[in-house]
Amino acid sequence: MSTLGEIPEIRDNIKSASVNAVKALHKIVFEEDAGRQNRGNLRKFPGFNFGVDSDEFKDKVAYVEQNIPLADLIAACNVIKLDYSGEKPTLIRRICMALSNLENLIAENEADDADEDEQSDLEDEVEEEDQQAPVAAPQRFILSFRDVEDSLRTFDGKSSYPVERWIQDFEETALLFGWDDLQKLIFAKKSLRGLAKIYVQSETNISTWGKLKKKLKSEFGKKINSAKLHQILRERSLRKDEDVHEYFLSMRELASRGNVEVEALIQYIIDGINDSLTNKVVLYGASTLHEFKKKLEIYETIRTKTTPPVTKVNRSVMPTGQRSTSAEGNKSSPRKC
């Protein structure tokens, strides 16, 4: 009787796969996480002892459907060298059928190896024919979520970071790394936190990035009332603990939640700076945010130079006579009746 460990490529995959991928496959097979024993248990696994038409097979499919998310199913497919295309129900049935008959799994792997050898021979022939005119093929870099985690901002469903803005930021990152739809779906789900993560876990049939994006927009894309947004901008002012640049970026982010004209945003920013009109006059006249940012830099320089330093009197170094005089001056003179 064959086991997963007797299939060379699957044995190597079990050894080198990530902890999460191995744990996902172990939960599919044994319906539990055995920690450090996961890899050893999988190598010894001889396949399910039930057929695809049995009640046990139906129970296994139901368990996987309820407990294993799509991303983990894809990871498990990679370990046992299965095609991971299709929606979640298709993947579940494909995995369970493969694990019910390891002989078929061995045959599929041998067929894949034969195809790869044939393709390799064909590539060698083509390479020999094209030696006089070589063409450099672009390299494809395989990136894990850990590699790009720092480049992705998480989304928790709170209004402080609108879902439209998160989707825009995420798609810019996806374009930069050249992700396909499946990678977008997996990395986007891994970037969800809090309420957004709970919501997506409660939904079914989210098998593409387009579907996930549509669901998130539908649930969290509540546009802020225009009047309320203008009120927030009007009441926001430069705080003592932030510099002008931080204040500018904060106001611009607030304005991005709705349709606020550039001229109106600039005026709100100027009004929120508590300073004399003489100092702020340099801020007027900009018609774009780029121009206004340059004026803010000039204003910051002027503001730094004109703000008087705050000096504190150190009474410990004052002359003795001056301290006593000061102290006496603070005492109330006795009242004469």
Tab-separated table of C-alpha atoms in Angstrom:
chain	number	residue	atom	x	y	z
A	1	MET	CA	0.000	0.000	0.000
A	2	SER	CA	1.415	3.384	-1.030
A	3	THR	CA	1.627	6.431	1.214
A	4	LEU	CA	2.103	10.125	0.490
A	5	GLY	CA	5.705	9.790	1.634
A	6	GLU	CA	6.392	7.211	-1.084
A	7	ILE	CA	5.549	9.682	-3.842
A	8	PRO	CA	8.915	11.464	-4.324
A	9	GLU	CA	7.731	14.965	-5.258
A	10	ILE	CA	4.945	15.007	-2.678
A	11	ARG	CA	7.392	13.770	-0.029
A	12	ASP	CA	9.728	16.653	-0.916
A	13	ASN	CA	6.825	19.109	-0.849
A	14	ILE	CA	5.745	17.936	2.600
A	15	LYS	CA	9.306	18.491	3.807
A	16	SER	CA	9.761	21.967	2.298
A	17	ALA	CA	6.230	23.439	2.407
A	18	SER	CA	5.337	26.200	4.843
A	19	VAL	CA	3.938	25.364	8.270
A	20	ASN	CA	0.539	26.770	7.302
A	21	ALA	CA	0.345	24.684	4.106
A	22	VAL	CA	1.256	21.477	5.953
A	23	LYS	CA	-1.209	22.282	8.733
A	24	ALA	CA	-3.973	22.871	6.170
A	25	LEU	CA	-3.395	19.494	4.501
A	26	HIS	CA	-3.168	17.746	7.885
A	27	LYS	CA	-6.523	19.233	8.959
A	28	ILE	CA	-8.109	18.038	5.707
A	29	VAL	CA	-6.798	14.512	6.257
A	30	PHE	CA	-6.994	14.089	10.044
A	31	GLU	CA	-9.386	16.941	10.979
A	32	GLU	CA	-6.938	18.288	13.578
A	33	ASP	CA	-3.608	20.068	13.956
A	34	ALA	CA	-0.902	17.824	15.440
A	35	GLY	CA	1.760	20.512	15.557
A	36	ARG	CA	5.262	19.145	14.948
A	37	GLN	CA	3.879	15.721	14.060
A	38	ASN	CA	1.989	17.054	11.027
A	39	ARG	CA	4.705	16.308	8.459
A	40	GLY	CA	5.398	12.800	9.772
A	41	ASN	CA	1.702	11.928	9.877
A	42	LEU	CA	1.210	13.080	6.294
A	43	ARG	CA	4.168	11.051	5.024
A	44	LYS	CA	2.624	7.901	6.556
A	45	PHE	CA	-0.899	8.607	5.264
A	46	PRO	CA	-2.061	5.721	2.988
A	47	GLY	CA	-5.170	7.444	1.671
A	48	PHE	CA	-8.769	7.462	2.862
A	49	ASN	CA	-10.254	4.016	3.405
A	50	PHE	CA	-13.593	4.913	1.829
A	51	GLY	CA	-14.888	5.355	-1.699
A	52	VAL	CA	-16.140	8.513	-3.372
A	53	ASP	CA	-19.754	7.283	-3.244
A	54	SER	CA	-19.733	6.527	0.480
A	55	ASP	CA	-21.300	8.494	3.329
A	56	GLU	CA	-17.812	8.937	4.810
A	57	PHE	CA	-16.735	10.759	1.653
A	58	LYS	CA	-19.748	13.083	1.913
A	59	ASP	CA	-18.968	13.743	5.582
A	60	LYS	CA	-15.349	14.563	4.704
A	61	VAL	CA	-16.445	17.000	1.985
A	62	ALA	CA	-18.856	18.658	4.434
A	63	TYR	CA	-16.121	18.999	7.084
A	64	VAL	CA	-13.656	20.573	4.663
A	65	GLU	CA	-16.328	22.926	3.322
A	66	GLN	CA	-17.091	24.164	6.820
A	67	ASN	CA	-13.592	24.335	8.317
A	68	ILE	CA	-10.991	24.945	5.592
A	69	PRO	CA	-10.850	28.354	3.830
A	70	LEU	CA	-10.089	28.672	0.129
A	71	ALA	CA	-6.523	29.930	0.661
A	72	ASP	CA	-5.680	26.811	2.709
A	73	LEU	CA	-7.227	24.554	0.060
A	74	ILE	CA	-4.972	26.113	-2.561
A	75	ALA	CA	-1.957	25.630	-0.285
A	76	ALA	CA	-2.887	21.964	0.187
A	77	CYS	CA	-3.207	21.511	-3.586
A	78	ASN	CA	0.323	22.812	-4.017
A	79	VAL	CA	1.659	20.270	-1.519
A	80	ILE	CA	0.089	17.249	-3.245
A	81	LYS	CA	0.602	18.689	-6.750
A	82	LEU	CA	-3.045	19.165	-7.700
A	83	ASP	CA	-4.544	21.753	-10.029
A	84	TYR	CA	-5.956	24.558	-7.839
A	85	SER	CA	-8.156	26.255	-10.448
A	86	GLY	CA	-11.904	26.490	-9.905
A	87	GLU	CA	-14.195	27.489	-7.080
A	88	LYS	CA	-14.134	26.135	-3.533
A	89	PRO	CA	-16.575	23.181	-3.980
A	90	THR	CA	-14.612	22.010	-7.027
A	91	LEU	CA	-11.322	22.158	-5.132
A	92	ILE	CA	-12.722	20.275	-2.135
A	93	ARG	CA	-14.010	17.404	-4.262
A	94	ARG	CA	-10.764	17.266	-6.256
A	95	ILE	CA	-8.644	17.031	-3.086
A	96	CYS	CA	-10.853	14.447	-1.382
A	97	MET	CA	-10.991	12.261	-4.498
A	98	ALA	CA	-7.204	12.390	-4.871
A	99	LEU	CA	-6.684	11.439	-1.227
A	100	SER	CA	-9.188	8.584	-1.561
A	101	ASN	CA	-7.092	6.889	-4.230
A	102	LEU	CA	-3.356	7.483	-3.977
A	103	GLU	CA	-2.735	5.255	-7.001
A	104	ASN	CA	-4.467	7.840	-9.183
A	105	LEU	CA	-2.434	10.561	-7.473
A	106	ILE	CA	0.770	8.659	-8.286
A	107	ALA	CA	-0.369	8.235	-11.897
A	108	GLU	CA	-1.111	11.960	-12.185
A	109	ASN	CA	2.340	12.843	-10.848
A	110	GLU	CA	4.025	10.406	-13.227
A	111	ALA	CA	2.040	11.884	-16.117
A	112	ASP	CA	3.083	15.371	-15.042
A	113	ASP	CA	6.720	14.259	-14.908
A	114	ALA	CA	6.439	12.761	-18.408
A	115	ASP	CA	4.891	15.961	-19.728
A	116	GLU	CA	7.659	17.998	-18.107
A	117	ASP	CA	10.344	15.747	-19.647
A	118	GLU	CA	8.703	16.025	-23.059
A	119	GLN	CA	8.431	19.779	-22.706
A	120	SER	CA	12.072	19.955	-21.597
A	121	ASP	CA	13.197	17.971	-24.665
A	122	LEU	CA	11.150	20.248	-26.905
A	123	GLU	CA	12.664	23.332	-25.304
A	124	ASP	CA	16.168	21.901	-25.829
A	125	GLU	CA	15.413	21.408	-29.534
A	126	VAL	CA	14.056	24.932	-29.881
A	127	GLU	CA	17.064	26.311	-28.018
A	128	GLU	CA	19.446	24.589	-30.443
A	129	GLU	CA	17.548	26.025	-33.414
A	130	ASP	CA	17.548	29.532	-31.993
A	131	GLN	CA	21.132	29.706	-30.764
A	132	GLN	CA	22.012	32.293	-33.407
A	133	ALA	CA	19.213	34.616	-32.270
A	134	PRO	CA	18.758	34.175	-28.532
A	135	VAL	CA	15.871	35.977	-26.864
A	136	ALA	CA	16.072	36.800	-23.182
A	137	ALA	CA	12.988	35.555	-21.349
A	138	PRO	CA	11.732	37.711	-18.481
A	139	GLN	CA	12.283	36.244	-15.041
A	140	ARG	CA	9.272	35.573	-12.887
A	141	PHE	CA	9.732	36.052	-9.177
A	142	ILE	CA	7.597	33.928	-6.872
A	143	LEU	CA	6.732	35.950	-3.788
A	144	SER	CA	5.112	34.696	-0.594
A	145	PHE	CA	2.810	36.810	1.573
A	146	ARG	CA	5.646	37.242	4.068
A	147	ASP	CA	7.741	38.853	1.308
A	148	VAL	CA	5.120	41.523	0.570
A	149	GLU	CA	3.428	41.847	3.956
A	150	ASP	CA	5.182	45.121	4.779
A	151	SER	CA	4.036	46.596	1.452
A	152	LEU	CA	0.339	45.982	2.162
A	153	ARG	CA	-1.799	48.080	4.445
A	154	THR	CA	-4.398	46.082	6.363
A	155	PHE	CA	-8.134	46.814	6.212
A	156	ASP	CA	-10.390	46.357	9.248
A	157	GLY	CA	-13.640	47.880	8.001
A	158	LYS	CA	-13.407	51.075	10.046
A	159	SER	CA	-14.338	54.419	8.514
A	160	SER	CA	-10.922	55.910	9.244
A	161	TYR	CA	-9.602	54.047	6.178
A	162	PRO	CA	-12.291	53.927	3.450
A	163	VAL	CA	-12.630	50.654	1.559
A	164	GLU	CA	-12.349	52.460	-1.787
A	165	ARG	CA	-8.991	53.871	-0.744
A	166	TRP	CA	-7.779	50.463	0.481
A	167	ILE	CA	-8.799	48.795	-2.795
A	168	GLN	CA	-6.964	51.477	-4.778
A	169	ASP	CA	-3.809	51.069	-2.674
A	170	PHE	CA	-4.006	47.270	-2.889
A	171	GLU	CA	-4.435	47.223	-6.677
A	172	GLU	CA	-1.478	49.588	-7.113
A	173	THR	CA	0.669	47.142	-5.131
A	174	ALA	CA	-0.715	44.188	-7.123
A	175	LEU	CA	0.158	45.943	-10.380
A	176	LEU	CA	3.675	46.646	-9.124
A	177	PHE	CA	4.309	42.966	-8.298
A	178	GLY	CA	2.447	41.616	-11.338
A	179	TRP	CA	-0.023	39.473	-9.373
A	180	ASP	CA	-2.660	37.411	-11.145
A	181	ASP	CA	-6.265	37.187	-9.934
A	182	LEU	CA	-5.596	34.245	-7.623
A	183	GLN	CA	-2.671	35.980	-5.906
A	184	LYS	CA	-4.777	39.125	-5.462
A	185	LEU	CA	-7.519	37.077	-3.816
A	186	ILE	CA	-5.157	35.278	-1.426
A	187	PHE	CA	-3.099	38.325	-0.422
A	188	ALA	CA	-6.199	40.514	-0.061
A	189	LYS	CA	-7.833	38.028	2.310
A	190	LYS	CA	-4.633	37.823	4.351
A	191	SER	CA	-4.658	41.638	4.637
A	192	LEU	CA	-8.092	41.768	6.278
A	193	ARG	CA	-8.444	42.328	10.004
A	194	GLY	CA	-11.197	42.784	12.564
A	195	LEU	CA	-14.730	43.307	11.266
A	196	ALA	CA	-13.711	43.003	7.608
A	197	LYS	CA	-12.122	39.591	8.200
A	198	ILE	CA	-15.141	38.343	10.153
A	199	TYR	CA	-17.468	39.524	7.384
A	200	VAL	CA	-15.551	37.759	4.604
A	201	GLN	CA	-15.313	34.545	6.635
A	202	SER	CA	-19.094	34.579	7.000
A	203	GLU	CA	-19.632	34.886	3.235
A	204	THR	CA	-19.518	32.041	0.702
A	205	ASN	CA	-18.517	31.728	-2.945
A	206	ILE	CA	-15.826	34.436	-2.845
A	207	SER	CA	-13.470	32.724	-5.268
A	208	THR	CA	-12.072	35.675	-7.263
A	209	TRP	CA	-10.593	39.077	-6.475
A	210	GLY	CA	-13.449	40.723	-8.376
A	211	LYS	CA	-16.049	39.036	-6.158
A	212	LEU	CA	-14.149	39.931	-2.983
A	213	LYS	CA	-13.816	43.556	-4.073
A	214	LYS	CA	-17.534	43.770	-4.875
A	215	LYS	CA	-18.487	42.273	-1.500
A	216	LEU	CA	-16.236	44.659	0.443
A	217	LYS	CA	-17.559	47.693	-1.423
A	218	SER	CA	-21.133	46.593	-0.824
A	219	GLU	CA	-20.603	46.091	2.912
A	220	PHE	CA	-18.158	48.855	3.841
A	221	GLY	CA	-18.477	51.385	1.015
A	222	LYS	CA	-20.859	53.702	2.802
A	223	LYS	CA	-20.209	57.165	1.450
A	224	ILE	CA	-19.938	59.854	4.070
A	225	ASN	CA	-22.559	62.605	3.884
A	226	SER	CA	-21.162	65.602	1.973
A	227	ALA	CA	-22.324	68.127	4.559
A	228	LYS	CA	-20.831	66.029	7.370
A	229	LEU	CA	-17.503	65.782	5.543
A	230	HIS	CA	-17.308	69.548	5.056
A	231	GLN	CA	-18.127	70.020	8.733
A	232	ILE	CA	-15.280	67.687	9.723
A	233	LEU	CA	-12.845	69.585	7.488
A	234	ARG	CA	-14.064	72.923	8.825
A	235	GLU	CA	-13.583	71.875	12.444
A	236	ARG	CA	-10.202	70.179	11.938
A	237	SER	CA	-7.305	72.452	12.871
A	238	LEU	CA	-3.541	72.203	13.201
A	239	ARG	CA	-2.725	70.516	16.502
A	240	LYS	CA	0.169	71.486	18.706
A	241	ASP	CA	1.734	68.035	18.408
A	242	GLU	CA	1.863	67.911	14.582
A	243	ASP	CA	3.799	69.845	11.976
A	244	VAL	CA	2.275	71.547	8.943
A	245	HIS	CA	3.111	68.677	6.586
A	246	GLU	CA	1.360	66.107	8.798
A	247	TYR	CA	-1.659	68.404	9.027
A	248	PHE	CA	-1.765	68.771	5.228
A	249	LEU	CA	-1.650	64.996	4.656
A	250	SER	CA	-4.350	64.388	7.263
A	251	MET	CA	-6.676	66.947	5.656
A	252	ARG	CA	-6.044	65.538	2.185
A	253	GLU	CA	-6.904	62.030	3.401
A	254	LEU	CA	-10.156	63.306	4.934
A	255	ALA	CA	-11.090	65.048	1.684
A	256	SER	CA	-10.488	61.825	-0.277
A	257	ARG	CA	-13.547	60.294	1.403
A	258	GLY	CA	-15.831	62.426	-0.745
A	259	ASN	CA	-15.882	64.935	-3.563
A	260	VAL	CA	-14.228	68.033	-2.113
A	261	GLU	CA	-12.978	70.714	-4.494
A	262	VAL	CA	-9.280	71.526	-4.340
A	263	GLU	CA	-9.982	75.207	-3.682
A	264	ALA	CA	-12.264	74.333	-0.770
A	265	LEU	CA	-9.713	71.946	0.736
A	266	ILE	CA	-6.964	74.566	0.516
A	267	GLN	CA	-9.183	77.108	2.274
A	268	TYR	CA	-10.062	74.641	5.035
A	269	ILE	CA	-6.356	73.944	5.595
A	270	ILE	CA	-5.507	77.646	5.789
A	271	ASP	CA	-8.422	78.361	8.141
A	272	GLY	CA	-7.298	75.541	10.426
A	273	ILE	CA	-3.875	77.102	11.018
A	274	ASN	CA	-4.021	79.312	14.099
A	275	ASP	CA	-1.657	82.108	13.114
A	276	SER	CA	-1.728	85.757	12.125
A	277	LEU	CA	-2.948	86.697	8.662
A	278	THR	CA	0.407	88.380	8.060
A	279	ASN	CA	2.188	85.039	8.293
A	280	LYS	CA	-0.511	83.081	6.453
A	281	VAL	CA	-0.741	85.440	3.468
A	282	VAL	CA	1.976	83.405	1.717
A	283	LEU	CA	-0.428	80.435	1.582
A	284	TYR	CA	-2.928	82.118	-0.730
A	285	GLY	CA	-2.931	81.974	-4.524
A	286	ALA	CA	-2.368	78.249	-5.144
A	287	SER	CA	-4.694	76.523	-7.617
A	288	THR	CA	-3.361	72.964	-7.188
A	289	LEU	CA	-2.334	70.896	-4.184
A	290	HIS	CA	1.196	70.640	-5.582
A	291	GLU	CA	1.517	74.440	-5.628
A	292	PHE	CA	-0.077	74.702	-2.200
A	293	LYS	CA	2.361	72.176	-0.744
A	294	LYS	CA	5.278	74.355	-1.915
A	295	LYS	CA	3.680	77.355	-0.217
A	296	LEU	CA	3.263	75.338	2.971
A	297	GLU	CA	6.989	74.603	2.985
A	298	ILE	CA	7.733	78.334	2.707
A	299	TYR	CA	5.203	79.108	5.441
A	300	GLU	CA	6.729	76.485	7.743
A	301	THR	CA	10.114	78.185	7.382
A	302	ILE	CA	8.623	81.613	8.173
A	303	ARG	CA	6.633	80.216	11.086
A	304	THR	CA	9.708	78.618	12.615
A	305	LYS	CA	11.681	81.862	12.442
A	306	THR	CA	8.925	84.150	13.760
A	307	THR	CA	7.725	81.967	16.649
A	308	PRO	CA	9.354	83.447	19.781
A	309	PRO	CA	11.182	80.929	21.961
A	310	VAL	CA	9.577	80.217	25.303
A	311	THR	CA	12.007	81.000	28.129
A	312	LYS	CA	11.507	79.745	31.635
A	313	VAL	CA	12.970	81.520	34.650
A	314	ASN	CA	15.282	79.244	36.596
A	315	ARG	CA	14.849	80.539	40.121
A	316	SER	CA	17.657	78.350	41.442
A	317	VAL	CA	20.309	80.430	39.660
A	318	MET	CA	18.887	83.875	40.503
A	319	PRO	CA	20.961	86.083	42.838
A	320	THR	CA	19.974	85.722	46.477
A	321	GLY	CA	18.916	89.324	46.785
A	322	GLN	CA	16.764	89.146	43.686
A	323	ARG	CA	15.053	85.956	44.883
A	324	SER	CA	14.232	87.508	48.259
A	325	THR	CA	13.015	90.718	46.643
A	326	SER	CA	10.835	88.728	44.288
A	327	ALA	CA	9.492	86.679	47.147
A	328	GLU	CA	8.739	89.777	49.221
A	329	GLY	CA	7.014	91.371	46.272
A	330	ASN	CA	4.678	88.412	46.059
A	331	LYS	CA	3.639	88.778	49.702
A	332	SER	CA	0.547	90.867	50.400
A	333	SER	CA	1.189	94.034	52.377
A	334	PRO	CA	-0.508	94.083	55.788
A	335	ARG	CA	-3.761	95.981	55.804
A	336	LYS	CA	-4.037	99.042	57.987
A	337	CYS	CA	-7.306	99.438	59.686
